[in-house]
Tab-separated table of C-alpha atoms in Angstrom:
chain	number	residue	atom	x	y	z
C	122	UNK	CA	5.158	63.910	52.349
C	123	UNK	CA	7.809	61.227	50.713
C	124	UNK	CA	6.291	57.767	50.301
C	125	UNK	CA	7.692	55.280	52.749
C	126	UNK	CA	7.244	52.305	49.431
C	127	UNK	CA	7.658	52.441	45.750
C	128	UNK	CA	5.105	50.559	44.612
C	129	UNK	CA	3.526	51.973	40.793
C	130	UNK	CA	0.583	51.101	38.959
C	131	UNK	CA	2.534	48.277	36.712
C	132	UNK	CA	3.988	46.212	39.545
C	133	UNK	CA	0.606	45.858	40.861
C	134	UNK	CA	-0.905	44.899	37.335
C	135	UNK	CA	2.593	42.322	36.941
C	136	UNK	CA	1.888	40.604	40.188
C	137	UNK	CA	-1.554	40.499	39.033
C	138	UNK	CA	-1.128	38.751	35.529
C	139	UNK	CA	1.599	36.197	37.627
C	140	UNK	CA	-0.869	35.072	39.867
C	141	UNK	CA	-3.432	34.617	37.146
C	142	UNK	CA	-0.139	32.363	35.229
C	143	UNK	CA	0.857	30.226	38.322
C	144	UNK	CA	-0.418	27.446	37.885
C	145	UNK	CA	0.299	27.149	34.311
C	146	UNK	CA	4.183	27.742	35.131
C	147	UNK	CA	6.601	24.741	35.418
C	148	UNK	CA	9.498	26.163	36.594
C	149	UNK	CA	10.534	29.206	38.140
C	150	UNK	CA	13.844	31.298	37.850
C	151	UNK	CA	14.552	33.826	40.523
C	152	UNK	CA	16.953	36.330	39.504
C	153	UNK	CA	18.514	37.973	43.212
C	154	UNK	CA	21.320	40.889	44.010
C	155	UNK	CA	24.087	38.649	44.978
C	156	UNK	CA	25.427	41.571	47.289
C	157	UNK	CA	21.721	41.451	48.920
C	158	UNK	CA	20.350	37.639	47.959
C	159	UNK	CA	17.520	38.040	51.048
C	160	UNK	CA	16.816	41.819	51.043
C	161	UNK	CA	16.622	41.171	46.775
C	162	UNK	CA	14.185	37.793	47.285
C	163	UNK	CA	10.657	38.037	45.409
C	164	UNK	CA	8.191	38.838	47.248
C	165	UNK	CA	6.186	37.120	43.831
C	166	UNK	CA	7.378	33.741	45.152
C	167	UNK	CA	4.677	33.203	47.353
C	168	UNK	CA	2.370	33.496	44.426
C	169	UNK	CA	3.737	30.069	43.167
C	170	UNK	CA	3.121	26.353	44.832
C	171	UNK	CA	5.931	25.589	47.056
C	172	UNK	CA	6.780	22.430	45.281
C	173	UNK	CA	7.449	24.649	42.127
C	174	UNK	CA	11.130	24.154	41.363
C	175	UNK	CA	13.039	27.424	41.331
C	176	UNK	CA	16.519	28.276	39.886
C	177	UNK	CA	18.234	31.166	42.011
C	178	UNK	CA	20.184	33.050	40.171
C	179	UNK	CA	22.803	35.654	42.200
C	180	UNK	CA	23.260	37.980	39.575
C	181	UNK	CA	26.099	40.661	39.946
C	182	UNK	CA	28.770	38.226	41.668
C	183	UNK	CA	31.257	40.360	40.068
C	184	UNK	CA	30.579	42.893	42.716
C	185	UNK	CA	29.502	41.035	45.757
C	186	UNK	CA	32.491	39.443	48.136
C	187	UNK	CA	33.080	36.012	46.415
C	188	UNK	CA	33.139	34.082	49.424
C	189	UNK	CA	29.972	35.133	50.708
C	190	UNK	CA	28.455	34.578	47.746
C	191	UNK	CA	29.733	31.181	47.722
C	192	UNK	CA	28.279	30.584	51.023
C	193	UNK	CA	24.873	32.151	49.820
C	194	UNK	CA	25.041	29.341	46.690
C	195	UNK	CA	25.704	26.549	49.274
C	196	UNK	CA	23.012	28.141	51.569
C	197	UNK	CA	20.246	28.015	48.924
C	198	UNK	CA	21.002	24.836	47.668
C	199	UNK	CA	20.443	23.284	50.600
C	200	UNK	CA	16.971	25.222	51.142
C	201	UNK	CA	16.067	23.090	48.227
C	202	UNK	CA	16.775	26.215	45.338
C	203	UNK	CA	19.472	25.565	42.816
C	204	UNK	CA	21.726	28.553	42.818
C	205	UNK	CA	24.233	30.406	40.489
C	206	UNK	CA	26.224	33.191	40.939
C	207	UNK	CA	26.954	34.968	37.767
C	208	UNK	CA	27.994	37.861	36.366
C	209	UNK	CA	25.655	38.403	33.510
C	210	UNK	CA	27.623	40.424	31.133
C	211	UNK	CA	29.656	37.434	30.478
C	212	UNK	CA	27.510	34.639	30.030
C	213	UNK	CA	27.488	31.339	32.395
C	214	UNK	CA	24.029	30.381	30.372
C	215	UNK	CA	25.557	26.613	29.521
C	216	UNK	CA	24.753	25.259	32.722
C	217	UNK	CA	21.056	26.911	33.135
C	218	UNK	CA	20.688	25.757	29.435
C	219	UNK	CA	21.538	22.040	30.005
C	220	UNK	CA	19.506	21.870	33.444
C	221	UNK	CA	16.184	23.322	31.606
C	222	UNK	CA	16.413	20.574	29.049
C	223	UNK	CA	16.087	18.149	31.365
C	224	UNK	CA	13.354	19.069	33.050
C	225	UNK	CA	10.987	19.906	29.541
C	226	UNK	CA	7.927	17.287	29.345
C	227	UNK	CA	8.174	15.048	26.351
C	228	UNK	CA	4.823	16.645	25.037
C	229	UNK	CA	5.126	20.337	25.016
C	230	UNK	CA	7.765	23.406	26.089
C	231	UNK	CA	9.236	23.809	29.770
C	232	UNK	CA	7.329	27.063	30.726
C	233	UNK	CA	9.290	29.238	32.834
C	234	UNK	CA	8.603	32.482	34.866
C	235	UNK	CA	11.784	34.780	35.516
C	236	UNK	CA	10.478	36.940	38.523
C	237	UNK	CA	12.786	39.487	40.818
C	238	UNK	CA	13.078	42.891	42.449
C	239	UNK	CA	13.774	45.682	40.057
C	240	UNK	CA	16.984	46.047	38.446
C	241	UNK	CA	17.958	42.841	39.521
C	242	UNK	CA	19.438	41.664	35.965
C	243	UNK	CA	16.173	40.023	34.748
C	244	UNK	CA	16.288	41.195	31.216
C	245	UNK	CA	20.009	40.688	30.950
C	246	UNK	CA	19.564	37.170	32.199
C	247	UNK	CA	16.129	36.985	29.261
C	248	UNK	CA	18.295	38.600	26.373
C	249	UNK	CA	21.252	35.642	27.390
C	250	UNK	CA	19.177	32.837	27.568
C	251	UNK	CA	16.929	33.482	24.365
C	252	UNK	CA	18.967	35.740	22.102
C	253	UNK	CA	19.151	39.358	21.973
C	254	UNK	CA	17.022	39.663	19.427
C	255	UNK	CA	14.411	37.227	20.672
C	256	UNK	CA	10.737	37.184	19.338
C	257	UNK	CA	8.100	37.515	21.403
C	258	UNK	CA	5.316	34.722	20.826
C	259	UNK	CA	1.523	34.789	20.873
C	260	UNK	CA	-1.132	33.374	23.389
C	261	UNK	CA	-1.037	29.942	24.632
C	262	UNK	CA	-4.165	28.435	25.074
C	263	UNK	CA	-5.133	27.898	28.209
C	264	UNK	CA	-2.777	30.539	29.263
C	265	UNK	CA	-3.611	33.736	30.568
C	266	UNK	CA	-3.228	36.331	27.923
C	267	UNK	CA	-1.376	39.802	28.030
C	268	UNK	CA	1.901	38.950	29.047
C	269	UNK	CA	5.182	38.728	27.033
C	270	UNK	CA	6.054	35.354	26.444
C	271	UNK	CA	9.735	34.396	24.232
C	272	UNK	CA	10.623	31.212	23.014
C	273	UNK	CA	13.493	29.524	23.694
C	274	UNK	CA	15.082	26.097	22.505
C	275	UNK	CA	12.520	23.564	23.918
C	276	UNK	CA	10.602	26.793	26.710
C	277	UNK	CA	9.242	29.488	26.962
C	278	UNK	CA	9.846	31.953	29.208
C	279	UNK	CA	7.242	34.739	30.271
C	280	UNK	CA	8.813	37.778	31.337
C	281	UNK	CA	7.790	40.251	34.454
C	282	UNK	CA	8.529	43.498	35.652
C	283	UNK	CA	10.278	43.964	38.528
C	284	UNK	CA	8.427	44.035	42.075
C	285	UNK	CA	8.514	45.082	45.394
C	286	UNK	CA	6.490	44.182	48.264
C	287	UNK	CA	4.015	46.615	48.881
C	288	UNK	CA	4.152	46.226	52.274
C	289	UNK	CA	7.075	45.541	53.084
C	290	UNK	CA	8.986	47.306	55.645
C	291	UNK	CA	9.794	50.865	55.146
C	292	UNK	CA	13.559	50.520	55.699
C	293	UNK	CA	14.091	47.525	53.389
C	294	UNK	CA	12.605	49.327	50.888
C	295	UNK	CA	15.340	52.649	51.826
C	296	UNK	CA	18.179	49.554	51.735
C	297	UNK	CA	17.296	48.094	48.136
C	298	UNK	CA	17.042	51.807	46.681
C	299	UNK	CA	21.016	51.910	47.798
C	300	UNK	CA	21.590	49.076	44.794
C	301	UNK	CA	19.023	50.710	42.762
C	302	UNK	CA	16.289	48.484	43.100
C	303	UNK	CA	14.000	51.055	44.019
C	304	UNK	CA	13.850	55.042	43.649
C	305	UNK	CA	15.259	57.160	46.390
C	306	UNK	CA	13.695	60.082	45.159
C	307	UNK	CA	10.245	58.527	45.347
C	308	UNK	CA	10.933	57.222	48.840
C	309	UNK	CA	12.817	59.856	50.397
C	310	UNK	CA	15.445	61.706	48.626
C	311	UNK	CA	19.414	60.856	47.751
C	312	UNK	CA	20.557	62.619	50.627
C	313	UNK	CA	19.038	60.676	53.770
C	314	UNK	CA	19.705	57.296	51.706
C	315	UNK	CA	23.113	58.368	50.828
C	316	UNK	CA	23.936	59.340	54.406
C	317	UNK	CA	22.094	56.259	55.997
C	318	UNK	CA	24.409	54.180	53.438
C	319	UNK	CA	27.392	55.519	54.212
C	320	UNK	CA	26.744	55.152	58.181
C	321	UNK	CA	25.418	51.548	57.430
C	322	UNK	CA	29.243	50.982	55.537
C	323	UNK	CA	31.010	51.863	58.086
C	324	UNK	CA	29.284	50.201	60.990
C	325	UNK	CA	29.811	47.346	58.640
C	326	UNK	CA	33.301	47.718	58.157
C	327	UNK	CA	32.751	48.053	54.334
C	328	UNK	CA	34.202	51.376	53.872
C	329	UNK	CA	37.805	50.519	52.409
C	330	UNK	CA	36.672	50.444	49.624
C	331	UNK	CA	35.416	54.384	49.867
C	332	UNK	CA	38.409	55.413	50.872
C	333	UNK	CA	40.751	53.431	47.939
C	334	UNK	CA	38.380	55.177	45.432
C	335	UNK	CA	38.093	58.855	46.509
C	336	UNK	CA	40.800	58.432	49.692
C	337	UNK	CA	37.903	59.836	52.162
C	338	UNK	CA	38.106	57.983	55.644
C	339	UNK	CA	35.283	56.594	57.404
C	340	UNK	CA	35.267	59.611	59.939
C	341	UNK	CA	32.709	62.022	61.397
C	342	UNK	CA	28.799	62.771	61.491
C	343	UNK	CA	27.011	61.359	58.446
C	344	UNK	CA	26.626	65.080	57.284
C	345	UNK	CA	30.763	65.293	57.716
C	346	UNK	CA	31.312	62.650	55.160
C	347	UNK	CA	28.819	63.590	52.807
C	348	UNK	CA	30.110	67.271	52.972
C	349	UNK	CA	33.503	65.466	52.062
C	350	UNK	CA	32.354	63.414	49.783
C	351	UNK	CA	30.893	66.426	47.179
C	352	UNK	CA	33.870	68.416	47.468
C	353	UNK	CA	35.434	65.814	46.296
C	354	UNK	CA	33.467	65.057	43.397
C	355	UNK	CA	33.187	68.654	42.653
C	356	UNK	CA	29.377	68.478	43.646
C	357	UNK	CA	29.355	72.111	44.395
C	358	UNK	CA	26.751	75.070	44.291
C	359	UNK	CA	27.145	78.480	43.887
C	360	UNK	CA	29.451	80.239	46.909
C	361	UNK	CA	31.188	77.116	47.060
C	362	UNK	CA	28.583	75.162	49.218
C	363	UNK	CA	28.210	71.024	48.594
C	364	UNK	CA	24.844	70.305	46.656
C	365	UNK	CA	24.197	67.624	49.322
C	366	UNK	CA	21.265	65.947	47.083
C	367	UNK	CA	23.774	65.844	44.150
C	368	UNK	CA	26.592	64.351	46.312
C	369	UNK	CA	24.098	61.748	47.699
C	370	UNK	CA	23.357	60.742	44.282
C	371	UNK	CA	26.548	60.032	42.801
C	372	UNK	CA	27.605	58.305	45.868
C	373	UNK	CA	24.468	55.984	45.928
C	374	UNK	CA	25.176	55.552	41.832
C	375	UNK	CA	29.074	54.534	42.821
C	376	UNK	CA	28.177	52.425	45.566
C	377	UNK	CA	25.634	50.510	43.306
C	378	UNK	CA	27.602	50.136	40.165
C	379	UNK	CA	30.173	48.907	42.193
C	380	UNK	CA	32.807	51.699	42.078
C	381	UNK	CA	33.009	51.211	45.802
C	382	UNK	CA	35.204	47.763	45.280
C	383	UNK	CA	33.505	44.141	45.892
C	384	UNK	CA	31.312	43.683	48.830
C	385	UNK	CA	28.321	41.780	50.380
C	386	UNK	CA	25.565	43.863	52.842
C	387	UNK	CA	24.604	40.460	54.301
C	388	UNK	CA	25.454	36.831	54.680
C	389	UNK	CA	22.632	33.826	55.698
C	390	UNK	CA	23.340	33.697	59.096
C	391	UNK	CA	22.238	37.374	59.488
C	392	UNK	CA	19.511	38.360	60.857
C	393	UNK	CA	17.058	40.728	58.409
C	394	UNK	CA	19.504	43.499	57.130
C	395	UNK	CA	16.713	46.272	57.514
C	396	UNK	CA	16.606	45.179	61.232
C	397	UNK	CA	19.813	47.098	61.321
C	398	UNK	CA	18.618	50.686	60.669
């Protein structure tokens, strides 16, 4: 039987060696799917005070709707986060840069904990802020050891690996694997997820995009458009039938590299996305 969660040994030994840091962090920065900023939020965050400052940063803008993500920025900021949307590949580190140097105690390094959901763009954000080809550092006293810290000009920053919320609910968990923040063949198979994307799209009126790239219509049982879908991409077996698992796959790997065009799943009025299914 699938697992409803994907939830591995090192997540649970990451949230483990957070909690253990938390109250040795000064600052946090959140790193969140800016097509998905609430289904993408940390479930680590909890693990930190609530007067912690955090840093939101909505990483893949490029490939989100840009004015919902600009309503996302505006929505944070005034939950008392300080949000960017960026597109990581290119940079935007300036302004992050010049608001951590303000807040670094006269004594001592900022410390800062990056924390997100898998695949989120954590190490991309790491390798921009402190060099590619950034040392890792040894133990700081006082500071819980085992954990990869890298130094930065005037913090250090502790990395994490992404996690998930163990118990979380089943069909967020099916909705993050669609952007490849979880595994859909640990959880289910590409298939199901595949399908329940592509019937999620088009309730959502998000399925232009599908048809620009592949010229496929929005039309049909779930099955119907998936059988479409692998003839077109020549995801065929033996007699001519569609490999449905191998269709599934390459349409959940276009949908979350963006090959699908520029869109957003949710916006902060919504109510839960997962509520949905």
């Amino acid at each position: 039987m699938a697992r409803t969660v994907w939830f591995p040994g090192h997540m649970a030994k990451g949230r483990r060696q957070l909690e253990a840091l938390a109250a040795n962090i000064d600052l946090l920065i959140e790193v969140r799917d800016a097509r998905a900023p609430r289904l993408t939020s940390s479930p680590t965050l909890s693990l930190f005070s609530q007067k912690i400052e955090t840093f939101v940063v909505l990483s893949k803008a490029d490939l989100a709707n840009e004015r919902i993500t600009r309503e996302w920025a505006a929505f944070l900021d005034d939950e008392g986060f300080r949000a960017w949307p960026l597109d990581l590949r290119k940079g935007g580190m300036n302004q992050i840069r010049s608001a951590l140097a303000k807040k670094k105690p006269s004594f001592r390094d900022l410390r800062i904990a990056v924390v997100g959901t898998p695949n989120v763009g954590k190490s991309m954000l790491i390798n921009q802020l402190v060099g590619r080809r950034a040392a890792r550092v040894g133990g700081i006293p006082g500071v819980t050891k085992g954990v990869s810290w890298f130094s930065g000009q005037g913090f250090l920053l502790v990395d994490s690996p992404g996690i998930l919320d163990p118990h979380g609910d089943a069909r967020a968990h099916r909705m993050i694997s669609w952007i490849g923040s979880s595994r859909s063949q640990v959880i289910g198979n590409f298939e199901e997820h595949a399908k329940e994307c592509a019937a999620f799209m088009i309730k959502k009126d998000l399925w232009r995009g599908v048809e620009e790239a592949w010229g496929i219509k929005g039309e049909g049982t779930p099955d119907d458009i998936m059988e479409k879908i692998g003839r077109r991409l020549g995801k065929l077996l033996p007699g001519g039938l569609v490999d449905m698992e191998s269709a599934g796959r390459a349409f959940l790997e276009a949908f979350a590299t963006g090959r699908l065009g520029r869109m957003s799943l949710e916006r902060p009025q919504d109510s839960p996305l997962w509520e949905e299914l």
